[in-house]
Structures are given as structure tokens and as C-alpha cells.
PDB file of C-alpha atoms and ligand atoms in Angstrom:
ATOM      1  CA  UNK A  26    -129.967  50.564 131.769  1.00  0.00           C
ATOM      2  CA  UNK A  27    -130.805  52.658 128.761  1.00  0.00           C
ATOM      3  CA  UNK A  28    -129.107  55.106 126.430  1.00  0.00           C
ATOM      4  CA  UNK A  29    -131.198  57.828 124.854  1.00  0.00           C
ATOM      5  CA  UNK A  30    -130.105  60.240 122.199  1.00  0.00           C
ATOM      6  CA  UNK A  31    -130.703  63.986 122.313  1.00  0.00           C
ATOM      7  CA  UNK A  32    -129.144  65.623 119.262  1.00  0.00           C
ATOM      8  CA  UNK A  33    -125.474  64.674 119.424  1.00  0.00           C
ATOM      9  CA  UNK A  34    -125.672  63.760 123.154  1.00  0.00           C
ATOM     10  CA  UNK A  35    -126.063  60.206 124.449  1.00  0.00           C
ATOM     11  CA  UNK A  36    -127.530  59.972 127.938  1.00  0.00           C
ATOM     12  CA  UNK A  37    -127.018  56.830 130.028  1.00  0.00           C
ATOM     13  CA  UNK A  38    -129.779  56.108 132.524  1.00  0.00           C
ATOM     14  CA  UNK A  39    -129.893  53.526 135.283  1.00  0.00           C
ATOM     15  CA  UNK A  40    -133.583  53.307 136.046  1.00  0.00           C
ATOM     16  CA  UNK A  41    -134.510  57.018 136.078  1.00  0.00           C
ATOM     17  CA  UNK A  42    -131.086  58.362 137.150  1.00  0.00           C
ATOM     18  CA  UNK A  43    -128.714  59.894 134.659  1.00  0.00           C
ATOM     19  CA  UNK A  44    -125.378  58.197 135.376  1.00  0.00           C
ATOM     20  CA  UNK A  45    -123.310  59.049 132.303  1.00  0.00           C
ATOM     21  CA  UNK A  46    -123.188  60.894 129.047  1.00  0.00           C
ATOM     22  CA  UNK A  47    -121.268  61.132 125.812  1.00  0.00           C
ATOM     23  CA  UNK A  48    -121.178  63.506 122.880  1.00  0.00           C
ATOM     24  CA  UNK A  49    -120.351  62.823 119.247  1.00  0.00           C
ATOM     25  CA  UNK A  50    -119.435  65.773 117.057  1.00  0.00           C
ATOM     26  CA  UNK A  51    -119.270  64.374 113.517  1.00  0.00           C
ATOM     27  CA  UNK A  52    -116.876  61.462 113.936  1.00  0.00           C
ATOM     28  CA  UNK A  53    -115.257  62.877 117.131  1.00  0.00           C
ATOM     29  CA  UNK A  54    -116.165  61.790 120.624  1.00  0.00           C
ATOM     30  CA  UNK A  55    -115.957  65.122 122.448  1.00  0.00           C
ATOM     31  CA  UNK A  56    -117.343  64.030 125.813  1.00  0.00           C
ATOM     32  CA  UNK A  57    -117.450  60.675 127.582  1.00  0.00           C
ATOM     33  CA  UNK A  58    -118.171  60.368 131.259  1.00  0.00           C
ATOM     34  CA  UNK A  59    -119.740  57.971 133.738  1.00  0.00           C
ATOM     35  CA  UNK A  60    -120.461  59.184 137.286  1.00  0.00           C
ATOM     36  CA  UNK A  61    -117.663  58.161 139.653  1.00  0.00           C
ATOM     37  CA  UNK A  62    -119.648  55.694 141.773  1.00  0.00           C
ATOM     38  CA  UNK A  63    -120.755  53.736 138.668  1.00  0.00           C
ATOM     39  CA  UNK A  64    -117.323  53.335 137.091  1.00  0.00           C
ATOM     40  CA  UNK A  65    -115.690  49.908 136.620  1.00  0.00           C
ATOM     41  CA  UNK A  66    -119.027  48.097 136.388  1.00  0.00           C
ATOM     42  CA  UNK A  67    -119.547  47.897 132.633  1.00  0.00           C
ATOM     43  CA  UNK A  68    -121.662  51.056 132.284  1.00  0.00           C
ATOM     44  CA  UNK A  69    -118.996  52.819 130.192  1.00  0.00           C
ATOM     45  CA  UNK A  70    -118.884  49.834 127.835  1.00  0.00           C
ATOM     46  CA  UNK A  71    -122.626  49.939 127.492  1.00  0.00           C
ATOM     47  CA  UNK A  72    -122.672  53.671 126.753  1.00  0.00           C
ATOM     48  CA  UNK A  73    -119.900  53.420 124.159  1.00  0.00           C
ATOM     49  CA  UNK A  74    -121.412  50.341 122.497  1.00  0.00           C
ATOM     50  CA  UNK A  75    -124.810  52.004 122.198  1.00  0.00           C
ATOM     51  CA  UNK A  76    -123.357  55.229 120.826  1.00  0.00           C
ATOM     52  CA  UNK A  77    -121.377  53.295 118.200  1.00  0.00           C
ATOM     53  CA  UNK A  78    -124.378  51.137 117.366  1.00  0.00           C
ATOM     54  CA  UNK A  79    -126.676  54.135 116.930  1.00  0.00           C
ATOM     55  CA  UNK A  80    -124.156  55.514 114.436  1.00  0.00           C
ATOM     56  CA  UNK A  81    -123.783  52.320 112.349  1.00  0.00           C
ATOM     57  CA  UNK A  82    -120.493  51.391 114.027  1.00  0.00           C
ATOM     58  CA  UNK A  83    -121.433  47.700 113.915  1.00  0.00           C
ATOM     59  CA  UNK A  84    -123.271  47.676 110.588  1.00  0.00           C
ATOM     60  CA  UNK A  85    -121.626  44.987 108.491  1.00  0.00           C
ATOM     61  CA  UNK A  86    -121.818  46.780 105.195  1.00  0.00           C
ATOM     62  CA  UNK A  87    -121.291  50.396 106.210  1.00  0.00           C
ATOM     63  CA  UNK A  88    -117.914  52.124 106.579  1.00  0.00           C
ATOM     64  CA  UNK A  89    -117.468  54.066 109.788  1.00  0.00           C
ATOM     65  CA  UNK A  90    -114.772  55.987 111.668  1.00  0.00           C
ATOM     66  CA  UNK A  91    -114.817  57.327 115.212  1.00  0.00           C
ATOM     67  CA  UNK A  92    -112.113  59.413 116.835  1.00  0.00           C
ATOM     68  CA  UNK A  93    -111.613  59.585 120.611  1.00  0.00           C
ATOM     69  CA  UNK A  94    -109.369  61.941 122.574  1.00  0.00           C
ATOM     70  CA  UNK A  95    -106.184  60.552 124.120  1.00  0.00           C
ATOM     71  CA  UNK A  96    -107.204  58.183 126.955  1.00  0.00           C
ATOM     72  CA  UNK A  97    -106.681  59.771 130.375  1.00  0.00           C
ATOM     73  CA  UNK A  98    -105.927  56.557 132.260  1.00  0.00           C
ATOM     74  CA  UNK A  99    -105.558  52.783 131.906  1.00  0.00           C
ATOM     75  CA  UNK A 100    -109.290  52.154 132.277  1.00  0.00           C
ATOM     76  CA  UNK A 101    -110.099  54.579 129.440  1.00  0.00           C
ATOM     77  CA  UNK A 102    -107.423  52.951 127.287  1.00  0.00           C
ATOM     78  CA  UNK A 103    -108.788  49.472 128.023  1.00  0.00           C
ATOM     79  CA  UNK A 104    -112.292  50.621 127.092  1.00  0.00           C
ATOM     80  CA  UNK A 105    -111.100  52.027 123.759  1.00  0.00           C
ATOM     81  CA  UNK A 106    -109.106  48.872 123.007  1.00  0.00           C
ATOM     82  CA  UNK A 107    -112.135  46.727 123.808  1.00  0.00           C
ATOM     83  CA  UNK A 108    -114.042  48.449 120.997  1.00  0.00           C
ATOM     84  CA  UNK A 109    -111.218  48.282 118.467  1.00  0.00           C
ATOM     85  CA  UNK A 110    -109.759  51.787 118.844  1.00  0.00           C
ATOM     86  CA  UNK A 111    -106.030  52.283 118.302  1.00  0.00           C
ATOM     87  CA  UNK A 112    -103.762  55.350 118.327  1.00  0.00           C
ATOM     88  CA  UNK A 113    -104.007  57.562 115.226  1.00  0.00           C
ATOM     89  CA  UNK A 114    -100.371  58.608 115.619  1.00  0.00           C
ATOM     90  CA  UNK A 115    -101.431  62.274 115.638  1.00  0.00           C
ATOM     91  CA  UNK A 116     -99.609  64.650 118.052  1.00  0.00           C
ATOM     92  CA  UNK A 117    -102.797  65.097 120.094  1.00  0.00           C
ATOM     93  CA  UNK A 118    -102.643  61.401 121.123  1.00  0.00           C
ATOM     94  CA  UNK A 119    -106.113  60.707 119.697  1.00  0.00           C
ATOM     95  CA  UNK A 120    -107.353  57.169 119.019  1.00  0.00           C
ATOM     96  CA  UNK A 121    -109.594  55.965 116.208  1.00  0.00           C
ATOM     97  CA  UNK A 122    -111.814  53.082 115.295  1.00  0.00           C
ATOM     98  CA  UNK A 123    -112.125  52.394 111.573  1.00  0.00           C
ATOM     99  CA  UNK A 124    -114.499  49.855 110.141  1.00  0.00           C
ATOM    100  CA  UNK A 125    -114.196  49.101 106.427  1.00  0.00           C
ATOM    101  CA  UNK A 126    -116.594  46.338 105.417  1.00  0.00           C
ATOM    102  CA  UNK A 127    -115.087  43.268 103.775  1.00  0.00           C
ATOM    103  CA  UNK A 128    -116.614  41.934 100.609  1.00  0.00           C
ATOM    104  CA  UNK A 129    -118.829  38.983 101.511  1.00  0.00           C
ATOM    105  CA  UNK A 130    -120.216  36.329  99.173  1.00  0.00           C
ATOM    106  CA  UNK A 131    -123.702  37.796  99.580  1.00  0.00           C
ATOM    107  CA  UNK A 132    -122.457  41.339  99.008  1.00  0.00           C
ATOM    108  CA  UNK A 133    -120.736  40.150  95.820  1.00  0.00           C
ATOM    109  CA  UNK A 134    -124.056  38.664  94.638  1.00  0.00           C
ATOM    110  CA  UNK A 135    -125.828  41.946  95.337  1.00  0.00           C
ATOM    111  CA  UNK A 136    -123.199  43.933  93.459  1.00  0.00           C
ATOM    112  CA  UNK A 137    -123.278  41.540  90.524  1.00  0.00           C
ATOM    113  CA  UNK A 138    -127.072  41.531  90.381  1.00  0.00           C
ATOM    114  CA  UNK A 139    -127.172  45.314  90.822  1.00  0.00           C
ATOM    115  CA  UNK A 140    -125.183  45.658  87.602  1.00  0.00           C
ATOM    116  CA  UNK A 141    -126.922  42.940  85.579  1.00  0.00           C
ATOM    117  CA  UNK A 142    -130.639  42.817  86.421  1.00  0.00           C
ATOM    118  CA  UNK A 143    -132.986  45.574  85.253  1.00  0.00           C
ATOM    119  CA  UNK A 144    -134.477  48.180  87.565  1.00  0.00           C
ATOM    120  CA  UNK A 145    -138.212  47.528  87.805  1.00  0.00           C
ATOM    121  CA  UNK A 146    -137.849  43.844  86.916  1.00  0.00           C
ATOM    122  CA  UNK A 147    -139.463  40.668  88.225  1.00  0.00           C
ATOM    123  CA  UNK A 148    -137.404  38.791  90.760  1.00  0.00           C
ATOM    124  CA  UNK A 149    -137.493  35.748  93.010  1.00  0.00           C
ATOM    125  CA  UNK A 150    -135.765  35.280  96.347  1.00  0.00           C
ATOM    126  CA  UNK A 151    -135.905  31.491  96.688  1.00  0.00           C
ATOM    127  CA  UNK A 152    -134.476  31.409 100.258  1.00  0.00           C
ATOM    128  CA  UNK A 153    -135.760  34.573 101.906  1.00  0.00           C
ATOM    129  CA  UNK A 154    -134.552  33.896 105.490  1.00  0.00           C
ATOM    130  CA  UNK A 155    -134.522  37.164 107.403  1.00  0.00           C
ATOM    131  CA  UNK A 156    -135.361  39.122 104.264  1.00  0.00           C
ATOM    132  CA  UNK A 157    -132.150  41.019 103.509  1.00  0.00           C
ATOM    133  CA  UNK A 158    -131.853  39.636  99.982  1.00  0.00           C
ATOM    134  CA  UNK A 159    -135.561  40.212  99.394  1.00  0.00           C
ATOM    135  CA  UNK A 160    -135.158  43.804 100.560  1.00  0.00           C
ATOM    136  CA  UNK A 161    -132.282  44.269  98.109  1.00  0.00           C
ATOM    137  CA  UNK A 162    -134.373  42.804  95.273  1.00  0.00           C
ATOM    138  CA  UNK A 163    -137.404  44.934  96.210  1.00  0.00           C
ATOM    139  CA  UNK A 164    -135.299  48.095  96.113  1.00  0.00           C
ATOM    140  CA  UNK A 165    -134.151  47.073  92.636  1.00  0.00           C
ATOM    141  CA  UNK A 166    -137.719  46.213  91.547  1.00  0.00           C
ATOM    142  CA  UNK A 167    -139.354  49.324  93.007  1.00  0.00           C
ATOM    143  CA  UNK A 168    -141.699  50.921  92.139  1.00  0.00           C
ATOM    144  CA  UNK A 169    -143.131  48.993  89.187  1.00  0.00           C
ATOM    145  CA  UNK A 170    -141.453  45.593  89.407  1.00  0.00           C
ATOM    146  CA  UNK A 171    -142.362  42.682  91.663  1.00  0.00           C
ATOM    147  CA  UNK A 172    -140.560  40.281  93.978  1.00  0.00           C
ATOM    148  CA  UNK A 173    -141.755  36.921  95.203  1.00  0.00           C
ATOM    149  CA  UNK A 174    -139.861  35.537  98.188  1.00  0.00           C
ATOM    150  CA  UNK A 175    -140.145  32.064  99.646  1.00  0.00           C
ATOM    151  CA  UNK A 176    -138.849  29.980 102.504  1.00  0.00           C
ATOM    152  CA  UNK A 177    -139.793  26.664 104.097  1.00  0.00           C
ATOM    153  CA  UNK A 178    -139.832  28.253 107.572  1.00  0.00           C
ATOM    154  CA  UNK A 179    -142.843  30.375 108.584  1.00  0.00           C
ATOM    155  CA  UNK A 180    -140.602  32.408 110.936  1.00  0.00           C
ATOM    156  CA  UNK A 181    -138.477  33.431 107.949  1.00  0.00           C
ATOM    157  CA  UNK A 182    -141.521  34.417 105.928  1.00  0.00           C
ATOM    158  CA  UNK A 183    -142.845  36.517 108.810  1.00  0.00           C
ATOM    159  CA  UNK A 184    -139.445  38.190 109.303  1.00  0.00           C
ATOM    160  CA  UNK A 185    -139.222  38.998 105.602  1.00  0.00           C
ATOM    161  CA  UNK A 186    -142.718  40.445 105.329  1.00  0.00           C
ATOM    162  CA  UNK A 187    -142.064  42.498 108.484  1.00  0.00           C
ATOM    163  CA  UNK A 188    -138.811  43.857 107.044  1.00  0.00           C
ATOM    164  CA  UNK A 189    -140.517  44.801 103.778  1.00  0.00           C
ATOM    165  CA  UNK A 190    -143.308  46.569 105.705  1.00  0.00           C
ATOM    166  CA  UNK A 191    -140.745  48.467 107.797  1.00  0.00           C
ATOM    167  CA  UNK A 192    -139.236  49.757 104.562  1.00  0.00           C
ATOM    168  CA  UNK A 193    -142.597  50.520 102.930  1.00  0.00           C
ATOM    169  CA  UNK A 194    -141.963  47.867 100.273  1.00  0.00           C
ATOM    170  CA  UNK A 195    -144.842  45.503 101.056  1.00  0.00           C
ATOM    171  CA  UNK A 196    -146.485  46.549  97.775  1.00  0.00           C
ATOM    172  CA  UNK A 197    -143.419  45.503  95.796  1.00  0.00           C
ATOM    173  CA  UNK A 198    -142.581  42.157  97.377  1.00  0.00           C
ATOM    174  CA  UNK A 199    -144.162  39.477  99.499  1.00  0.00           C
ATOM    175  CA  UNK A 200    -142.917  36.316 101.102  1.00  0.00           C
ATOM    176  CA  UNK A 201    -144.742  32.988 101.231  1.00  0.00           C
ATOM    177  CA  UNK A 202    -144.098  29.638 102.841  1.00  0.00           C
ATOM    178  CA  UNK A 203    -143.005  27.379 100.013  1.00  0.00           C
ATOM    179  CA  UNK A 204    -140.348  24.780  99.343  1.00  0.00           C
ATOM    180  CA  UNK A 205    -138.296  26.187  96.474  1.00  0.00           C
ATOM    181  CA  UNK A 206    -138.269  22.820  94.705  1.00  0.00           C
ATOM    182  CA  UNK A 207    -141.942  23.648  93.913  1.00  0.00           C
ATOM    183  CA  UNK A 208    -141.319  27.113  92.529  1.00  0.00           C
ATOM    184  CA  UNK A 209    -142.169  25.941  89.006  1.00  0.00           C
ATOM    185  CA  UNK A 210    -145.802  25.478  90.142  1.00  0.00           C
ATOM    186  CA  UNK A 211    -146.014  29.190  90.973  1.00  0.00           C
ATOM    187  CA  UNK A 212    -143.878  30.924  88.373  1.00  0.00           C
ATOM    188  CA  UNK A 213    -144.492  30.561  84.641  1.00  0.00           C
ATOM    189  CA  UNK A 214    -141.436  29.755  82.498  1.00  0.00           C
ATOM    190  CA  UNK A 215    -139.477  32.645  81.033  1.00  0.00           C
ATOM    191  CA  UNK A 216    -140.935  35.380  83.250  1.00  0.00           C
ATOM    192  CA  UNK A 217    -138.215  36.351  85.735  1.00  0.00           C
ATOM    193  CA  UNK A 218    -135.324  38.780  85.330  1.00  0.00           C
ATOM    194  CA  UNK A 219    -133.399  37.555  88.353  1.00  0.00           C
ATOM    195  CA  UNK A 220    -133.352  34.860  91.024  1.00  0.00           C
ATOM    196  CA  UNK A 221    -131.337  34.694  94.205  1.00  0.00           C
ATOM    197  CA  UNK A 222    -130.591  31.612  96.271  1.00  0.00           C
ATOM    198  CA  UNK A 223    -128.721  32.008  99.538  1.00  0.00           C
ATOM    199  CA  UNK A 224    -128.649  28.422 100.750  1.00  0.00           C
ATOM    200  CA  UNK A 225    -127.918  27.131 104.230  1.00  0.00           C
ATOM    201  CA  UNK A 226    -129.854  27.742 107.430  1.00  0.00           C
ATOM    202  CA  UNK A 227    -131.839  30.623 108.847  1.00  0.00           C
ATOM    203  CA  UNK A 228    -129.461  32.803 110.894  1.00  0.00           C
ATOM    204  CA  UNK A 229    -130.545  32.825 114.524  1.00  0.00           C
ATOM    205  CA  UNK A 230    -132.685  29.664 114.171  1.00  0.00           C
ATOM    206  CA  UNK A 231    -132.122  25.906 114.433  1.00  0.00           C
ATOM    207  CA  UNK A 232    -129.136  25.047 112.218  1.00  0.00           C
ATOM    208  CA  UNK A 233    -130.533  21.544 111.708  1.00  0.00           C
ATOM    209  CA  UNK A 234    -133.071  23.042 109.276  1.00  0.00           C
ATOM    210  CA  UNK A 235    -131.024  23.813 106.206  1.00  0.00           C
ATOM    211  CA  UNK A 236    -131.177  23.457 102.458  1.00  0.00           C
ATOM    212  CA  UNK A 237    -130.212  20.099 100.931  1.00  0.00           C
ATOM    213  CA  UNK A 238    -129.349  18.716  97.494  1.00  0.00           C
ATOM    214  CA  UNK A 239    -132.624  16.863  96.985  1.00  0.00           C
ATOM    215  CA  UNK A 240    -134.588  20.118  96.903  1.00  0.00           C
ATOM    216  CA  UNK A 241    -131.722  22.373  95.747  1.00  0.00           C
ATOM    217  CA  UNK A 242    -131.178  20.650  92.367  1.00  0.00           C
ATOM    218  CA  UNK A 243    -134.829  20.690  91.215  1.00  0.00           C
ATOM    219  CA  UNK A 244    -135.098  24.259  92.518  1.00  0.00           C
ATOM    220  CA  UNK A 245    -132.076  25.411  90.510  1.00  0.00           C
ATOM    221  CA  UNK A 246    -133.471  23.812  87.344  1.00  0.00           C
ATOM    222  CA  UNK A 247    -136.937  25.307  87.955  1.00  0.00           C
ATOM    223  CA  UNK A 248    -135.375  28.718  88.574  1.00  0.00           C
ATOM    224  CA  UNK A 249    -133.424  28.568  85.306  1.00  0.00           C
ATOM    225  CA  UNK A 250    -136.635  27.612  83.496  1.00  0.00           C
ATOM    226  CA  UNK A 251    -138.392  30.559  85.145  1.00  0.00           C
ATOM    227  CA  UNK A 252    -135.752  33.038  83.931  1.00  0.00           C
ATOM    228  CA  UNK A 253    -136.271  35.115  80.816  1.00  0.00           C
ATOM    229  CA  UNK A 254    -133.512  34.922  78.209  1.00  0.00           C
ATOM    230  CA  UNK A 255    -130.949  37.396  79.543  1.00  0.00           C
ATOM    231  CA  UNK A 256    -132.012  36.714  83.132  1.00  0.00           C
ATOM    232  CA  UNK A 257    -129.523  36.059  85.915  1.00  0.00           C
ATOM    233  CA  UNK A 258    -129.414  33.538  88.760  1.00  0.00           C
ATOM    234  CA  UNK A 259    -127.181  34.158  91.772  1.00  0.00           C
ATOM    235  CA  UNK A 260    -126.526  31.455  94.360  1.00  0.00           C
ATOM    236  CA  UNK A 261    -124.387  31.312  97.468  1.00  0.00           C
ATOM    237  CA  UNK A 262    -123.308  27.756  98.275  1.00  0.00           C
ATOM    238  CA  UNK A 263    -122.225  26.638 101.732  1.00  0.00           C
ATOM    239  CA  UNK A 264    -120.317  23.701 103.196  1.00  0.00           C
ATOM    240  CA  UNK A 265    -118.963  22.849 106.619  1.00  0.00           C
ATOM    241  CA  UNK A 266    -119.481  20.758 109.741  1.00  0.00           C
ATOM    242  CA  UNK A 267    -123.254  21.159 110.014  1.00  0.00           C
ATOM    243  CA  UNK A 268    -124.288  21.255 106.387  1.00  0.00           C
ATOM    244  CA  UNK A 269    -121.659  18.883 104.982  1.00  0.00           C
ATOM    245  CA  UNK A 270    -120.353  19.152 101.429  1.00  0.00           C
ATOM    246  CA  UNK A 271    -123.008  17.228  99.482  1.00  0.00           C
ATOM    247  CA  UNK A 272    -125.277  20.113  98.501  1.00  0.00           C
ATOM    248  CA  UNK A 273    -122.381  22.311  97.414  1.00  0.00           C
ATOM    249  CA  UNK A 274    -120.780  19.601  95.270  1.00  0.00           C
ATOM    250  CA  UNK A 275    -124.114  18.611  93.717  1.00  0.00           C
ATOM    251  CA  UNK A 276    -124.906  22.236  92.850  1.00  0.00           C
ATOM    252  CA  UNK A 277    -121.422  22.736  91.374  1.00  0.00           C
ATOM    253  CA  UNK A 278    -121.830  19.619  89.247  1.00  0.00           C
ATOM    254  CA  UNK A 279    -125.206  20.899  88.088  1.00  0.00           C
ATOM    255  CA  UNK A 280    -123.756  24.304  87.182  1.00  0.00           C
ATOM    256  CA  UNK A 281    -120.774  22.805  85.359  1.00  0.00           C
ATOM    257  CA  UNK A 282    -123.004  20.548  83.285  1.00  0.00           C
ATOM    258  CA  UNK A 283    -125.163  23.392  81.936  1.00  0.00           C
ATOM    259  CA  UNK A 284    -124.850  23.705  78.141  1.00  0.00           C
ATOM    260  CA  UNK A 285    -122.623  26.509  76.970  1.00  0.00           C
ATOM    261  CA  UNK A 286    -125.067  27.264  74.156  1.00  0.00           C
ATOM    262  CA  UNK A 287    -127.708  28.308  76.687  1.00  0.00           C
ATOM    263  CA  UNK A 288    -125.891  29.507  79.791  1.00  0.00           C
ATOM    264  CA  UNK A 289    -122.790  31.290  80.998  1.00  0.00           C
ATOM    265  CA  UNK A 290    -121.752  30.035  84.437  1.00  0.00           C
ATOM    266  CA  UNK A 291    -119.411  31.716  86.916  1.00  0.00           C
ATOM    267  CA  UNK A 292    -118.121  30.129  90.120  1.00  0.00           C
ATOM    268  CA  UNK A 293    -116.409  32.908  92.072  1.00  0.00           C
ATOM    269  CA  UNK A 294    -114.064  31.418  94.639  1.00  0.00           C
ATOM    270  CA  UNK A 295    -112.509  33.713  97.255  1.00  0.00           C
ATOM    271  CA  UNK A 296    -109.072  32.242  96.581  1.00  0.00           C
ATOM    272  CA  UNK A 297    -107.428  33.119  99.896  1.00  0.00           C
ATOM    273  CA  UNK A 298    -110.360  32.132 102.109  1.00  0.00           C
ATOM    274  CA  UNK A 299    -110.938  28.703 103.691  1.00  0.00           C
ATOM    275  CA  UNK A 300    -112.319  26.005 101.353  1.00  0.00           C
ATOM    276  CA  UNK A 301    -115.543  26.075 103.400  1.00  0.00           C
ATOM    277  CA  UNK A 302    -116.068  29.806 102.749  1.00  0.00           C
ATOM    278  CA  UNK A 303    -119.421  30.738 101.152  1.00  0.00           C
ATOM    279  CA  UNK A 304    -119.143  30.342  97.385  1.00  0.00           C
ATOM    280  CA  UNK A 305    -120.971  32.793  95.097  1.00  0.00           C
ATOM    281  CA  UNK A 306    -122.068  31.401  91.727  1.00  0.00           C
ATOM    282  CA  UNK A 307    -123.864  33.071  88.822  1.00  0.00           C
ATOM    283  CA  UNK A 308    -125.740  31.664  85.857  1.00  0.00           C
ATOM    284  CA  UNK A 309    -126.577  33.994  82.990  1.00  0.00           C
ATOM    285  CA  UNK A 310    -129.254  32.701  80.666  1.00  0.00           C
ATOM    286  CA  UNK A 311    -128.078  33.605  77.206  1.00  0.00           C
ATOM    287  CA  UNK A 312    -130.234  36.339  75.718  1.00  0.00           C
ATOM    288  CA  UNK A 313    -130.776  34.999  72.238  1.00  0.00           C
ATOM    289  CA  UNK A 314    -131.812  31.524  73.208  1.00  0.00           C
ATOM    290  CA  UNK A 315    -135.589  31.376  72.849  1.00  0.00           C
ATOM    291  CA  UNK A 316    -136.407  27.758  73.731  1.00  0.00           C
ATOM    292  CA  UNK A 317    -136.712  26.682  77.362  1.00  0.00           C
TER     293      UNK A 317
HETATM  294  C1  SAM B  18    -128.905  31.641 104.641  1.00  0.00           C
HETATM  295  S1  SAM B  18    -130.635  31.684 104.884  1.00  0.00           S
HETATM  296  C2  SAM B  18    -131.141  32.902 103.729  1.00  0.00           C
HETATM  297  C3  SAM B  18    -130.776  34.292 104.121  1.00  0.00           C
HETATM  298  C4  SAM B  18    -131.719  35.298 103.573  1.00  0.00           C
HETATM  299  N1  SAM B  18    -131.773  35.318 102.145  1.00  0.00           N
HETATM  300  C5  SAM B  18    -131.523  36.680 104.151  1.00  0.00           C
HETATM  301  O1  SAM B  18    -131.290  37.636 103.399  1.00  0.00           O
HETATM  302  O2  SAM B  18    -131.607  36.786 105.368  1.00  0.00           O
HETATM  303  C6  SAM B  18    -131.207  30.199 104.084  1.00  0.00           C
HETATM  304  C7  SAM B  18    -132.697  30.036 104.126  1.00  0.00           C
HETATM  305  O3  SAM B  18    -133.053  29.009 103.205  1.00  0.00           O
HETATM  306  C8  SAM B  18    -134.204  28.407 103.718  1.00  0.00           C
HETATM  307  N2  SAM B  18    -134.425  27.110 103.063  1.00  0.00           N
HETATM  308  C9  SAM B  18    -133.745  25.958 103.271  1.00  0.00           C
HETATM  309  N3  SAM B  18    -134.244  24.996 102.465  1.00  0.00           N
HETATM  310  C10 SAM B  18    -135.250  25.549 101.739  1.00  0.00           C
HETATM  311  C11 SAM B  18    -136.141  25.066 100.759  1.00  0.00           C
HETATM  312  N4  SAM B  18    -136.106  23.784 100.343  1.00  0.00           N
HETATM  313  N5  SAM B  18    -137.053  25.911 100.231  1.00  0.00           N
HETATM  314  C12 SAM B  18    -137.105  27.215 100.634  1.00  0.00           C
HETATM  315  N6  SAM B  18    -136.284  27.725 101.584  1.00  0.00           N
HETATM  316  C13 SAM B  18    -135.354  26.914 102.124  1.00  0.00           C
HETATM  317  C14 SAM B  18    -133.924  28.302 105.203  1.00  0.00           C
HETATM  318  O4  SAM B  18    -135.122  28.105 105.926  1.00  0.00           O
HETATM  319  C15 SAM B  18    -133.247  29.631 105.472  1.00  0.00           C
HETATM  320  O5  SAM B  18    -134.155  30.582 105.959  1.00  0.00           O
END
């Protein structure tokens, strides 16, 4: 099964036979059909899912809206409901699917960093994982700044370097295998404009490999030492069944004990989320403090 796109048409093939097609005109689905003998077997779902996916319908951080004509029968209605469509209330009976991304802890970090770290600066991603935070930092650093990314897992480092290459940013950032507790061996004090930690485990990999307080605390201290005055550290802390609460509480204690004369610390709780929700924290190294 395969869906190929030709302009605004989406063609559904089973082996080499065309068995369905759909058309998207702006945000309006103007055609959706699966050949009669292939109906009721999941092919319509596949065609709709692929068409939505190809138009960012499942992208976590992108708003999207799709409008479908009034469903002709129960099967069409069930298909629309399956993908989150509901009636618009318009006289034509049309249905719509609206996706408005929620603010996540990571997205909050990106927005905060976007407004506080300098374009073209020097940045560190101390937990590069699949590379999304590194990509964000590289876009901010580009073209003249630099980003170093690190992770203890080679698979994460490979994924990050691949993502940077796909976006033509391999000259701006690079990922290496390194435990972030050792970052002070690689980065001279007072040289970074921004650091991001997104603790926890590598999405899609073994959850048993995750960050832990014994490396997190020295890494946070080394990262603060590596910041220039005026630099910013962002960290997302996690807790829960797999990871426990120890790392989060230890990091919070560390943040709360930082001297007010040198640092401004923000712990940004999502007040109506579960207590185990990811917790974004920021440390701003005060600009006029010159000692390390
Ligand atoms: C939530 S993921 C990071 C997500 C990532 N920043 C992204 O944008 O996809 C956490 C990562 O931290 C890494 N990690 C855990 N402990 C580490 C350590 N001591 N040093 C470096 N990386 C570590 C894990 O291997 C995992 O890839």
C-alpha cells in the first residue's frame, strides 16, 4: 500500500493498482474515494492518514485545519470521527479537524531561549537525543555561531548528526558521544551563550537508559561555569514511574540553592498539569558578575 502525491491529488496504490484517490484544495477535501471492492478494509483510513500527514496534520507544533464535505453515510462519518473531525455547524453539513498545538515544556524552553539568547551565539545541547533541541539551537546559531551537542548514547548522536545534515546545518553544529558530567573538560569556562538540558530517556529507545542525579548535578554546575555572564541555561526535569523523583528533586534543590547575587532562577510549573508533568526551569547568569 502506498500513497503518492501529484499536485493536490493523493493516489492510493495497492501494489501497482490505483484503488483510491483524494484531493485537497487548500484546507478542503474536495474528493475522497476508494474503489468499491476495497472499501471497509482500512484503505480509506490509510489514504486519509497519509494525506493529513503529508500536510502536517500530525505535526506536534504546527496548527492545521482540514474541512471535509458532509459525510454521505455511516462509514464516511466513522472515518471522519476516527481522525478527529467534527461538524462545523455550517449549513452545508461540512466537518472539520482543527489541531492547535498545546504549549509543551520543551516548546516553552525554545520560546524562552529564542527571546533571551543571541542569534549567532555559542550553544550547548547537553542531552541531544533525537536532535530536535540541537536543531533549534543550530537555527539560532546559524550562520556564524556554533553548537556542540552531546549524549551518552551513540544512536542519539547519530540521529542528531543525521538531522543536522538533513537541514544543511552540519557546519553549524555537531553531536558527540559524551557524558554531560564531563562537559567541563571540553568547554572552557565563560564561553557559552546558552545551554539546554532535556533530561530523561531517548524517545523510541530503552527507557532504562535515562539521566540520573549523580551525573545531572555535576553537569548543571559545569554548564553554569561554561556560561558567559548573561548566558542562559534551560532544563526540562522529569519524574514518574520509570525515572523516579530523585533527579528532579536534586536538580530543584541545586537550582534553589544558587546564590541570588550570581543567578536568577525560574521554575515554571504548569499549575493545572499532573505533578509528574515535565518541569521547565531556567537559570540566567547575571550579566555583571565577572567571577566564575
Ligand atoms: C529526553 S531525551 C533528549 C531529547 C532531545 N534533546 C531531542 O530534542 O530529541 C534525553 C537524552 O538524554 C540522554 N542522557 C541521559 N543521561 C545523559 C548523560 N549523563 N550525558 C549525556 N546525555 C545523557 C539520553 O541518552 C537521552 O537521549
